[in-house]
Amino acid sequence: MQQQNTPTFGIGTLAQRAGCQVQTVRYYEKIGLLPDATRNAGNQRRYHDATLRRLTFIRHARDFGFSVEAVRELLGMADHPDMPCDHADAIARRHLEEVEARLERLGALRDELQRMVAQCAGGRVDECRIVEVLSDHDQCLHTAAHGGQRAIR
Amino acid sequence: MQQQNTPTFGIGTLAQRAGCQVQTVRYYEKIGLLPDATRNAGNQRRYHDATLRRLTFIRHARDFGFSVEAVRELLGMADHPDMPCDHADAIARRHLEEVEARLERLGALRDELQRMVAQCAGGRVDECRIVEVLSDHDQCLHTAAHGGQRAIR
DNA sequence: ATTGAACCTATAGTGGCTTTAGGTCCTATG
DNA sequence: CATAGGACCTAAAGCCACTATAGGTTCAAT
């Protein structure tokens, strides 16, 4: 290991270089995405570039919308370059499918909202199309599976 | 009030008719979206149709993706039919804008994921396009505003 | 009288952080 | 060398909108 020789830096610098917050770094350490940092004499965390690369990987994966658990698996794979990448592929494909499903529901929601907003004439509440649609039993969204899982994401 | 004369029913029936869970009803009561229910001799909640209508309104608004706070405002307006509906309109328009913004980011994310997945040849991890994209500093998403708010929704 | 479903309250857990409170350490200046 | 103030430390609570769990009470049918 030549890590002993590389320059080290504090958590603030690390966070800034990775484009995230200091508390987030500590959080990732706590949940085990980042290894327990070495400390200086005053108990402050010291990092080298290897950790910056790992944190950058994490942030990229999170930017792509992968869950922390998926990131954990992807990191595990990145740590073993000689293994086959089927599983990374499967994780990415599944995530893509989820994103596509969300896109579809969100698109339908946009259409409904557009219709709703377009029909509001701007008068009194009791003539308001928005309040009316929300009140009406039979004006259900086809996107909303009643009794299934809720919340469009 | 003819509420004294209308038949009443329990929380299970209410939840079932509104298509939500019993705990959710109690939660809405606790946060003040639903009024404190009247109780029978054995301390169990008794409801009439007015509450069912209110709960249905809430569930519809939530299905449309309005936040609980937005629902609270919309309910307040629905309670005053003689007031102008500008504010309901504004809330709906703003929500529509947010949905459109999310759609855009999610669409860009789908494109990136599709590219990523398409380029994975299925070999070893160190040749894997997925791991590579996540590792690479310069392969940033244009959708991800580093330093801004995170998480694509 | 008994059974079992439906109800009750209070509390904790979800995800992925962010915020707060109350302290300690480091570094630059006087 | 003292001091100021910024960066760092931990632990715990807060966010959203519920959902789940534990441990008890009430209701309706037999």
mmCIF file of C-alpha atoms (C1' of nucleotides) in Angstrom:
data_model
loop_
_atom_site.group_PDB
_atom_site.id
_atom_site.type_symbol
_atom_site.label_atom_id
_atom_site.label_comp_id
_atom_site.label_asym_id
_atom_site.label_seq_id
_atom_site.Cartn_x
_atom_site.Cartn_y
_atom_site.Cartn_z
ATOM 1 C CA MET A 1 0.000 0.000 0.000
ATOM 2 C CA GLN A 2 1.308 3.447 -0.838
ATOM 3 C CA GLN A 3 -1.649 5.003 0.942
ATOM 4 C CA GLN A 4 0.707 5.937 3.780
ATOM 5 C CA ASN A 5 2.540 8.224 1.344
ATOM 6 C CA THR A 6 -0.376 9.901 -0.427
ATOM 7 C CA PRO A 7 -1.510 13.233 0.951
ATOM 8 C CA THR A 8 -4.567 13.163 3.136
ATOM 9 C CA PHE A 9 -7.391 15.646 3.626
ATOM 10 C CA GLY A 10 -10.316 16.290 5.920
ATOM 11 C CA ILE A 11 -13.986 15.492 5.573
ATOM 12 C CA GLY A 12 -14.840 18.993 4.356
ATOM 13 C CA THR A 13 -12.455 18.728 1.433
ATOM 14 C CA LEU A 14 -13.667 15.234 0.620
ATOM 15 C CA ALA A 15 -17.298 16.309 0.634
ATOM 16 C CA GLN A 16 -16.574 19.367 -1.481
ATOM 17 C CA ARG A 17 -14.644 17.356 -4.078
ATOM 18 C CA ALA A 18 -17.401 14.754 -4.301
ATOM 19 C CA GLY A 19 -20.112 17.402 -4.397
ATOM 20 C CA CYS A 20 -21.976 16.323 -1.308
ATOM 21 C CA GLN A 21 -22.457 17.367 2.276
ATOM 22 C CA VAL A 22 -20.189 16.592 5.184
ATOM 23 C CA GLN A 23 -22.980 14.910 7.152
ATOM 24 C CA THR A 24 -23.725 12.699 4.168
ATOM 25 C CA VAL A 25 -20.152 11.381 4.260
ATOM 26 C CA ARG A 26 -20.498 10.543 7.942
ATOM 27 C CA TYR A 27 -23.851 8.926 7.186
ATOM 28 C CA TYR A 28 -22.321 6.745 4.456
ATOM 29 C CA GLU A 29 -19.617 5.685 6.874
ATOM 30 C CA LYS A 30 -22.216 4.786 9.474
ATOM 31 C CA ILE A 31 -24.254 2.641 7.101
ATOM 32 C CA GLY A 32 -21.094 1.006 5.767
ATOM 33 C CA LEU A 33 -20.922 2.386 2.219
ATOM 34 C CA LEU A 34 -17.621 4.017 3.140
ATOM 35 C CA PRO A 35 -15.082 2.264 5.391
ATOM 36 C CA ASP A 36 -14.417 3.642 8.869
ATOM 37 C CA ALA A 37 -12.036 6.510 8.259
ATOM 38 C CA THR A 38 -8.614 6.671 9.870
ATOM 39 C CA ARG A 39 -8.302 9.494 12.378
ATOM 40 C CA ASN A 40 -5.637 12.043 13.195
ATOM 41 C CA ALA A 41 -4.386 12.834 16.721
ATOM 42 C CA GLY A 42 -7.446 14.991 17.394
ATOM 43 C CA ASN A 43 -9.949 12.285 16.323
ATOM 44 C CA GLN A 44 -10.731 13.935 13.000
ATOM 45 C CA ARG A 45 -11.223 11.860 9.851
ATOM 46 C CA ARG A 46 -8.405 11.800 7.280
ATOM 47 C CA TYR A 47 -8.998 10.627 3.730
ATOM 48 C CA HIS A 48 -6.997 9.867 0.606
ATOM 49 C CA ASP A 49 -7.958 9.690 -3.049
ATOM 50 C CA ALA A 50 -9.181 6.087 -2.855
ATOM 51 C CA THR A 51 -12.052 7.197 -0.625
ATOM 52 C CA LEU A 52 -12.792 10.140 -2.889
ATOM 53 C CA ARG A 53 -13.109 7.739 -5.831
ATOM 54 C CA ARG A 54 -15.421 5.484 -3.810
ATOM 55 C CA LEU A 55 -17.572 8.408 -2.695
ATOM 56 C CA THR A 56 -17.759 9.720 -6.249
ATOM 57 C CA PHE A 57 -18.947 6.316 -7.401
ATOM 58 C CA ILE A 58 -21.611 6.358 -4.718
ATOM 59 C CA ARG A 59 -22.799 9.837 -5.668
ATOM 60 C CA HIS A 60 -22.950 8.970 -9.348
ATOM 61 C CA ALA A 61 -24.960 5.854 -8.636
ATOM 62 C CA ARG A 62 -27.318 7.835 -6.397
ATOM 63 C CA ASP A 63 -27.630 10.483 -9.127
ATOM 64 C CA PHE A 64 -28.751 7.687 -11.412
ATOM 65 C CA GLY A 65 -31.441 6.947 -8.853
ATOM 66 C CA PHE A 66 -30.058 3.626 -7.604
ATOM 67 C CA SER A 67 -31.110 2.867 -4.041
ATOM 68 C CA VAL A 68 -28.495 2.717 -1.328
ATOM 69 C CA GLU A 69 -28.842 -1.080 -1.261
ATOM 70 C CA ALA A 70 -28.285 -1.256 -5.015
ATOM 71 C CA VAL A 71 -25.249 1.008 -4.596
ATOM 72 C CA ARG A 72 -23.955 -1.334 -1.943
ATOM 73 C CA GLU A 73 -24.138 -4.223 -4.396
ATOM 74 C CA LEU A 74 -22.628 -2.215 -7.238
ATOM 75 C CA LEU A 75 -19.739 -1.190 -4.976
ATOM 76 C CA GLY A 76 -19.188 -4.798 -4.031
ATOM 77 C CA MET A 77 -18.910 -5.645 -7.695
ATOM 78 C CA ALA A 78 -16.641 -2.706 -8.487
ATOM 79 C CA ASP A 79 -14.347 -4.105 -5.797
ATOM 80 C CA HIS A 80 -14.019 -7.359 -7.774
ATOM 81 C CA PRO A 81 -13.017 -6.398 -11.331
ATOM 82 C CA ASP A 82 -12.336 -10.012 -12.340
ATOM 83 C CA MET A 83 -15.878 -11.216 -11.656
ATOM 84 C CA PRO A 84 -18.548 -11.392 -14.363
ATOM 85 C CA CYS A 85 -20.780 -8.319 -14.533
ATOM 86 C CA ASP A 86 -24.142 -10.055 -15.053
ATOM 87 C CA HIS A 87 -25.448 -8.881 -11.736
ATOM 88 C CA ALA A 88 -24.505 -5.227 -12.301
ATOM 89 C CA ASP A 89 -26.286 -5.513 -15.615
ATOM 90 C CA ALA A 90 -29.364 -7.011 -13.952
ATOM 91 C CA ILE A 91 -29.489 -4.265 -11.326
ATOM 92 C CA ALA A 92 -29.254 -1.552 -13.964
ATOM 93 C CA ARG A 93 -31.890 -3.181 -16.151
ATOM 94 C CA ARG A 94 -34.291 -3.530 -13.268
ATOM 95 C CA HIS A 95 -33.748 0.078 -12.292
ATOM 96 C CA LEU A 96 -34.396 1.133 -15.854
ATOM 97 C CA GLU A 97 -37.658 -0.769 -15.811
ATOM 98 C CA GLU A 98 -38.711 0.937 -12.612
ATOM 99 C CA VAL A 99 -37.860 4.332 -14.064
ATOM 100 C CA GLU A 100 -39.890 3.542 -17.168
ATOM 101 C CA ALA A 101 -42.863 2.491 -15.061
ATOM 102 C CA ARG A 102 -42.650 5.682 -13.023
ATOM 103 C CA LEU A 103 -42.398 7.735 -16.200
ATOM 104 C CA GLU A 104 -45.576 6.208 -17.492
ATOM 105 C CA ARG A 105 -47.552 6.853 -14.303
ATOM 106 C CA LEU A 106 -46.173 10.366 -14.030
ATOM 107 C CA GLY A 107 -47.084 11.100 -17.639
ATOM 108 C CA ALA A 108 -50.660 9.973 -17.033
ATOM 109 C CA LEU A 109 -50.754 12.128 -13.920
ATOM 110 C CA ARG A 110 -49.558 15.134 -15.897
ATOM 111 C CA ASP A 111 -52.330 14.596 -18.425
ATOM 112 C CA GLU A 112 -54.967 14.489 -15.709
ATOM 113 C CA LEU A 113 -53.586 17.582 -14.027
ATOM 114 C CA GLN A 114 -53.441 19.426 -17.327
ATOM 115 C CA ARG A 115 -57.061 18.598 -18.025
ATOM 116 C CA MET A 116 -58.036 19.661 -14.534
ATOM 117 C CA VAL A 117 -56.196 22.970 -14.679
ATOM 118 C CA ALA A 118 -57.400 23.734 -18.200
ATOM 119 C CA GLN A 119 -61.031 23.410 -17.128
ATOM 120 C CA CYS A 120 -60.837 25.777 -14.177
ATOM 121 C CA ALA A 121 -62.631 28.918 -15.235
ATOM 122 C CA GLY A 122 -61.453 30.957 -12.273
ATOM 123 C CA GLY A 123 -64.785 31.657 -10.611
ATOM 124 C CA ARG A 124 -66.034 30.587 -7.190
ATOM 125 C CA VAL A 125 -64.939 27.428 -5.410
ATOM 126 C CA ASP A 126 -68.304 25.743 -5.958
ATOM 127 C CA GLU A 127 -67.902 26.124 -9.722
ATOM 128 C CA CYS A 128 -64.238 25.157 -9.658
ATOM 129 C CA ARG A 129 -63.331 22.184 -11.790
ATOM 130 C CA ILE A 130 -60.327 21.368 -9.598
ATOM 131 C CA VAL A 131 -62.322 21.055 -6.394
ATOM 132 C CA GLU A 132 -65.049 19.250 -8.309
ATOM 133 C CA VAL A 133 -62.747 16.604 -9.727
ATOM 134 C CA LEU A 134 -61.239 15.987 -6.307
ATOM 135 C CA SER A 135 -64.676 15.721 -4.717
ATOM 136 C CA ASP A 136 -66.254 13.449 -7.282
ATOM 137 C CA HIS A 137 -66.380 9.762 -6.483
ATOM 138 C CA ASP A 138 -66.518 8.620 -10.058
ATOM 139 C CA GLN A 139 -63.741 10.788 -11.444
ATOM 140 C CA CYS A 140 -61.073 8.301 -10.474
ATOM 141 C CA LEU A 141 -57.609 8.373 -11.929
ATOM 142 C CA HIS A 142 -56.932 5.374 -14.120
ATOM 143 C CA THR A 143 -53.360 5.638 -12.868
ATOM 144 C CA ALA A 144 -54.270 5.144 -9.233
ATOM 145 C CA ALA A 145 -54.600 1.517 -8.225
ATOM 146 C CA HIS A 146 -56.965 1.799 -5.298
ATOM 147 C CA GLY A 147 -56.005 -0.686 -2.652
ATOM 148 C CA GLY A 148 -52.594 -1.222 -4.168
ATOM 149 C CA GLN A 149 -49.501 0.735 -3.299
ATOM 150 C CA ARG A 150 -49.999 4.476 -3.369
ATOM 151 C CA ALA A 151 -48.053 7.615 -4.204
ATOM 152 C CA ILE A 152 -46.791 8.297 -7.686
ATOM 153 C CA ARG A 153 -43.027 8.581 -7.713
ATOM 154 C CA MET B 1 -77.812 19.218 11.266
ATOM 155 C CA GLN B 2 -79.413 15.949 10.274
ATOM 156 C CA GLN B 3 -76.180 14.117 11.057
ATOM 157 C CA GLN B 4 -77.837 12.755 14.198
ATOM 158 C CA ASN B 5 -80.275 10.878 11.974
ATOM 159 C CA THR B 6 -77.938 9.457 9.336
ATOM 160 C CA PRO B 7 -76.650 5.940 9.880
ATOM 161 C CA THR B 8 -73.146 5.659 11.216
ATOM 162 C CA PHE B 9 -70.401 3.110 10.607
ATOM 163 C CA GLY B 10 -67.034 2.116 11.988
ATOM 164 C CA ILE B 11 -63.521 2.954 10.887
ATOM 165 C CA GLY B 12 -63.126 -0.313 8.971
ATOM 166 C CA THR B 13 -66.132 0.436 6.797
ATOM 167 C CA LEU B 14 -65.014 4.013 6.273
ATOM 168 C CA ALA B 15 -61.541 2.942 5.218
ATOM 169 C CA GLN B 16 -62.864 0.283 2.897
ATOM 170 C CA ARG B 17 -65.290 2.666 1.217
ATOM 171 C CA ALA B 18 -62.591 5.273 0.719
ATOM 172 C CA GLY B 19 -60.080 2.669 -0.435
ATOM 173 C CA CYS B 20 -57.470 3.255 2.211
ATOM 174 C CA GLN B 21 -56.166 1.635 5.354
ATOM 175 C CA VAL B 22 -57.619 1.952 8.825
ATOM 176 C CA GLN B 23 -54.366 3.301 10.258
ATOM 177 C CA THR B 24 -54.317 5.963 7.577
ATOM 178 C CA VAL B 25 -57.699 7.242 8.748
ATOM 179 C CA ARG B 26 -56.433 7.483 12.319
ATOM 180 C CA TYR B 27 -53.309 9.204 11.011
ATOM 181 C CA TYR B 28 -55.385 11.792 9.121
ATOM 182 C CA GLU B 29 -57.364 12.443 12.265
ATOM 183 C CA LYS B 30 -54.175 12.924 14.246
ATOM 184 C CA ILE B 31 -52.715 15.427 11.780
ATOM 185 C CA GLY B 32 -56.037 17.229 11.548
ATOM 186 C CA LEU B 33 -57.114 16.435 7.979
ATOM 187 C CA LEU B 34 -60.141 14.679 9.436
ATOM 188 C CA PRO B 35 -61.980 16.049 12.485
ATOM 189 C CA ASP B 36 -61.826 14.138 15.753
ATOM 190 C CA ALA B 37 -64.388 11.400 15.328
ATOM 191 C CA THR B 38 -67.332 10.996 17.673
ATOM 192 C CA ARG B 39 -67.131 7.816 19.734
ATOM 193 C CA ASN B 40 -69.652 5.185 20.767
ATOM 194 C CA ALA B 41 -70.042 3.834 24.311
ATOM 195 C CA GLY B 42 -67.002 1.577 23.866
ATOM 196 C CA ASN B 43 -64.720 4.398 22.665
ATOM 197 C CA GLN B 44 -64.830 3.317 19.035
ATOM 198 C CA ARG B 45 -65.021 5.870 16.246
ATOM 199 C CA ARG B 46 -68.373 6.335 14.479
ATOM 200 C CA TYR B 47 -68.596 8.061 11.112
ATOM 201 C CA HIS B 48 -71.266 9.292 8.730
ATOM 202 C CA ASP B 49 -71.228 10.053 5.035
ATOM 203 C CA ALA B 50 -69.860 13.570 5.450
ATOM 204 C CA THR B 51 -66.581 12.139 6.715
ATOM 205 C CA LEU B 52 -66.520 9.593 3.915
ATOM 206 C CA ARG B 53 -66.837 12.422 1.400
ATOM 207 C CA ARG B 54 -64.038 14.327 3.093
ATOM 208 C CA LEU B 55 -61.783 11.271 3.184
ATOM 209 C CA THR B 56 -62.531 10.516 -0.463
ATOM 210 C CA PHE B 57 -61.530 14.064 -1.358
ATOM 211 C CA ILE B 58 -58.287 13.611 0.544
ATOM 212 C CA ARG B 59 -57.501 10.305 -1.164
ATOM 213 C CA HIS B 60 -58.226 11.738 -4.598
ATOM 214 C CA ALA B 61 -55.989 14.706 -3.957
ATOM 215 C CA ARG B 62 -53.234 12.411 -2.695
ATOM 216 C CA ASP B 63 -53.669 10.220 -5.767
ATOM 217 C CA PHE B 64 -53.051 13.326 -7.825
ATOM 218 C CA GLY B 65 -49.785 13.690 -5.925
ATOM 219 C CA PHE B 66 -50.723 16.768 -3.893
ATOM 220 C CA SER B 67 -48.808 16.968 -0.628
ATOM 221 C CA VAL B 68 -50.656 16.700 2.650
ATOM 222 C CA GLU B 69 -50.178 20.422 3.183
ATOM 223 C CA ALA B 70 -51.638 21.175 -0.244
ATOM 224 C CA VAL B 71 -54.548 18.866 0.565
ATOM 225 C CA ARG B 72 -55.082 20.773 3.789
ATOM 226 C CA GLU B 73 -55.386 24.007 1.822
ATOM 227 C CA LEU B 74 -57.614 22.447 -0.815
ATOM 228 C CA LEU B 75 -59.889 21.083 1.913
ATOM 229 C CA GLY B 76 -60.052 24.507 3.485
ATOM 230 C CA MET B 77 -61.196 25.909 0.162
ATOM 231 C CA ALA B 78 -63.694 23.122 -0.460
ATOM 232 C CA ASP B 79 -65.194 24.092 2.907
ATOM 233 C CA HIS B 80 -65.882 27.612 1.565
ATOM 234 C CA PRO B 81 -67.771 27.216 -1.725
ATOM 235 C CA ASP B 82 -68.545 30.917 -1.969
ATOM 236 C CA MET B 83 -64.917 32.017 -2.039
ATOM 237 C CA PRO B 84 -62.983 32.589 -5.270
ATOM 238 C CA CYS B 85 -60.960 29.596 -6.436
ATOM 239 C CA ASP B 86 -57.776 31.385 -7.523
ATOM 240 C CA HIS B 87 -55.738 29.723 -4.860
ATOM 241 C CA ALA B 88 -56.925 26.208 -5.704
ATOM 242 C CA ASP B 89 -56.014 26.987 -9.269
ATOM 243 C CA ALA B 90 -52.575 28.220 -8.239
ATOM 244 C CA ILE B 91 -51.902 25.113 -6.162
ATOM 245 C CA ALA B 92 -52.891 22.827 -9.020
ATOM 246 C CA ARG B 93 -50.815 24.766 -11.533
ATOM 247 C CA ARG B 94 -47.779 24.693 -9.336
ATOM 248 C CA HIS B 95 -48.179 20.987 -8.790
ATOM 249 C CA LEU B 96 -48.476 20.473 -12.519
ATOM 250 C CA GLU B 97 -45.232 22.380 -13.007
ATOM 251 C CA GLU B 98 -43.482 20.205 -10.477
ATOM 252 C CA VAL B 99 -44.774 17.067 -12.154
ATOM 253 C CA GLU B 100 -43.568 18.349 -15.524
ATOM 254 C CA ALA B 101 -40.136 19.110 -14.107
ATOM 255 C CA ARG B 102 -39.915 15.652 -12.608
ATOM 256 C CA LEU B 103 -41.000 14.115 -15.889
ATOM 257 C CA GLU B 104 -38.218 15.890 -17.676
ATOM 258 C CA ARG B 105 -35.534 14.788 -15.245
ATOM 259 C CA LEU B 106 -36.866 11.254 -15.182
ATOM 260 C CA GLY B 107 -36.906 11.114 -18.977
ATOM 261 C CA ALA B 108 -33.278 12.225 -19.137
ATOM 262 C CA LEU B 109 -32.435 9.636 -16.512
ATOM 263 C CA ARG B 110 -34.129 6.924 -18.551
ATOM 264 C CA ASP B 111 -32.069 7.918 -21.594
ATOM 265 C CA GLU B 112 -28.822 7.696 -19.630
ATOM 266 C CA LEU B 113 -29.770 4.355 -18.150
ATOM 267 C CA GLN B 114 -30.748 3.011 -21.548
ATOM 268 C CA ARG B 115 -27.394 4.056 -23.010
ATOM 269 C CA MET B 116 -25.599 2.526 -20.048
ATOM 270 C CA VAL B 117 -27.427 -0.783 -20.236
ATOM 271 C CA ALA B 118 -27.137 -0.980 -24.014
ATOM 272 C CA GLN B 119 -23.367 -0.666 -23.836
ATOM 273 C CA CYS B 120 -22.816 -3.427 -21.311
ATOM 274 C CA ALA B 121 -21.340 -6.325 -23.246
ATOM 275 C CA GLY B 122 -21.758 -8.820 -20.441
ATOM 276 C CA GLY B 123 -18.137 -9.618 -19.750
ATOM 277 C CA ARG B 124 -16.061 -9.018 -16.638
ATOM 278 C CA VAL B 125 -16.674 -6.200 -14.180
ATOM 279 C CA ASP B 126 -13.541 -4.324 -15.271
ATOM 280 C CA GLU B 127 -14.865 -4.153 -18.840
ATOM 281 C CA CYS B 128 -18.394 -3.326 -17.720
ATOM 282 C CA ARG B 129 -19.801 -0.108 -19.084
ATOM 283 C CA ILE B 130 -22.148 0.261 -16.121
ATOM 284 C CA VAL B 131 -19.425 0.163 -13.502
ATOM 285 C CA GLU B 132 -17.260 2.345 -15.714
ATOM 286 C CA VAL B 133 -19.841 5.092 -16.103
ATOM 287 C CA LEU B 134 -20.436 5.146 -12.377
ATOM 288 C CA SER B 135 -16.711 5.294 -11.649
ATOM 289 C CA ASP B 136 -15.812 7.986 -14.131
ATOM 290 C CA HIS B 137 -15.477 11.520 -12.842
ATOM 291 C CA ASP B 138 -16.252 13.183 -16.130
ATOM 292 C CA GLN B 139 -19.278 11.112 -17.106
ATOM 293 C CA CYS B 140 -21.621 13.320 -15.128
ATOM 294 C CA LEU B 141 -25.337 13.326 -15.694
ATOM 295 C CA HIS B 142 -26.556 16.574 -17.135
ATOM 296 C CA THR B 143 -29.678 15.990 -15.117
ATOM 297 C CA ALA B 144 -27.892 15.969 -11.791
ATOM 298 C CA ALA B 145 -27.304 19.423 -10.361
ATOM 299 C CA HIS B 146 -24.286 18.807 -8.166
ATOM 300 C CA GLY B 147 -24.532 20.873 -5.038
ATOM 301 C CA GLY B 148 -28.214 21.522 -5.591
ATOM 302 C CA GLN B 149 -31.005 19.365 -4.290
ATOM 303 C CA ARG B 150 -30.569 15.714 -5.030
ATOM 304 C CA ALA B 151 -32.694 12.656 -5.769
ATOM 305 C CA ILE B 152 -34.723 12.344 -8.928
ATOM 306 C CA ARG B 153 -38.384 11.857 -8.141
ATOM 307 C "C1'" DA C 1 -70.365 -17.667 28.149
ATOM 308 C "C1'" DT C 2 -67.144 -17.799 24.618
ATOM 309 C "C1'" DT C 3 -64.781 -16.973 20.527
ATOM 310 C "C1'" DG C 4 -62.609 -14.283 17.162
ATOM 311 C "C1'" DA C 5 -62.779 -10.263 14.399
ATOM 312 C "C1'" DA C 6 -62.587 -5.503 14.717
ATOM 313 C "C1'" DC C 7 -61.303 -1.939 17.349
ATOM 314 C "C1'" DC C 8 -58.172 0.970 20.695
ATOM 315 C "C1'" DT C 9 -53.473 3.535 21.980
ATOM 316 C "C1'" DA C 10 -48.714 4.311 21.774
ATOM 317 C "C1'" DT C 11 -44.501 3.655 19.696
ATOM 318 C "C1'" DA C 12 -41.144 2.415 16.229
ATOM 319 C "C1'" DG C 13 -39.792 1.736 11.518
ATOM 320 C "C1'" DT C 14 -39.332 3.041 6.419
ATOM 321 C "C1'" DG C 15 -35.476 5.780 3.036
ATOM 322 C "C1'" DG C 16 -31.964 8.858 2.641
ATOM 323 C "C1'" DC C 17 -30.576 11.975 4.306
ATOM 324 C "C1'" DT C 18 -30.743 16.971 7.071
ATOM 325 C "C1'" DT C 19 -30.889 19.576 11.221
ATOM 326 C "C1'" DT C 20 -29.928 20.608 15.867
ATOM 327 C "C1'" DA C 21 -27.472 20.766 20.217
ATOM 328 C "C1'" DG C 22 -23.546 20.883 22.600
ATOM 329 C "C1'" DG C 23 -19.192 20.170 22.570
ATOM 330 C "C1'" DT C 24 -13.660 19.688 20.785
ATOM 331 C "C1'" DC C 25 -9.851 20.748 17.603
ATOM 332 C "C1'" DC C 26 -7.126 23.377 14.308
ATOM 333 C "C1'" DT C 27 -5.119 27.378 12.350
ATOM 334 C "C1'" DA C 28 -4.311 32.154 11.600
ATOM 335 C "C1'" DT C 29 -3.645 36.485 13.593
ATOM 336 C "C1'" DG C 30 -2.240 39.938 17.360
ATOM 337 C "C1'" DC D 1 1.638 32.683 23.400
ATOM 338 C "C1'" DA D 2 -3.275 33.738 23.780
ATOM 339 C "C1'" DT D 3 -7.418 33.950 21.415
ATOM 340 C "C1'" DA D 4 -10.988 33.937 17.905
ATOM 341 C "C1'" DG D 5 -13.593 31.595 14.788
ATOM 342 C "C1'" DG D 6 -14.056 28.107 11.539
ATOM 343 C "C1'" DA D 7 -13.939 23.156 10.885
ATOM 344 C "C1'" DC D 8 -14.617 19.179 13.092
ATOM 345 C "C1'" DC D 9 -16.822 15.617 16.604
ATOM 346 C "C1'" DT D 10 -21.049 12.652 18.506
ATOM 347 C "C1'" DA D 11 -25.721 11.591 19.426
ATOM 348 C "C1'" DA D 12 -30.271 12.295 18.673
ATOM 349 C "C1'" DA D 13 -34.277 14.214 16.490
ATOM 350 C "C1'" DG D 14 -36.713 15.683 12.325
ATOM 351 C "C1'" DC D 15 -38.466 15.206 7.534
ATOM 352 C "C1'" DC D 16 -42.603 12.888 4.572
ATOM 353 C "C1'" DA D 17 -46.613 10.050 4.533
ATOM 354 C "C1'" DC D 18 -47.597 6.610 6.020
ATOM 355 C "C1'" DT D 19 -47.026 1.297 7.714
ATOM 356 C "C1'" DA D 20 -46.145 -2.052 11.141
ATOM 357 C "C1'" DT D 21 -45.904 -3.880 15.747
ATOM 358 C "C1'" DA D 22 -47.257 -4.823 20.516
ATOM 359 C "C1'" DG D 23 -50.472 -5.309 23.820
ATOM 360 C "C1'" DG D 24 -54.779 -4.461 25.220
ATOM 361 C "C1'" DT D 25 -60.405 -3.684 24.779
ATOM 362 C "C1'" DT D 26 -64.967 -4.077 22.572
ATOM 363 C "C1'" DC D 27 -68.352 -6.009 19.595
ATOM 364 C "C1'" DA D 28 -71.241 -9.519 17.322
ATOM 365 C "C1'" DA D 29 -72.348 -14.072 16.554
ATOM 366 C "C1'" DT D 30 -72.785 -18.579 18.368
#
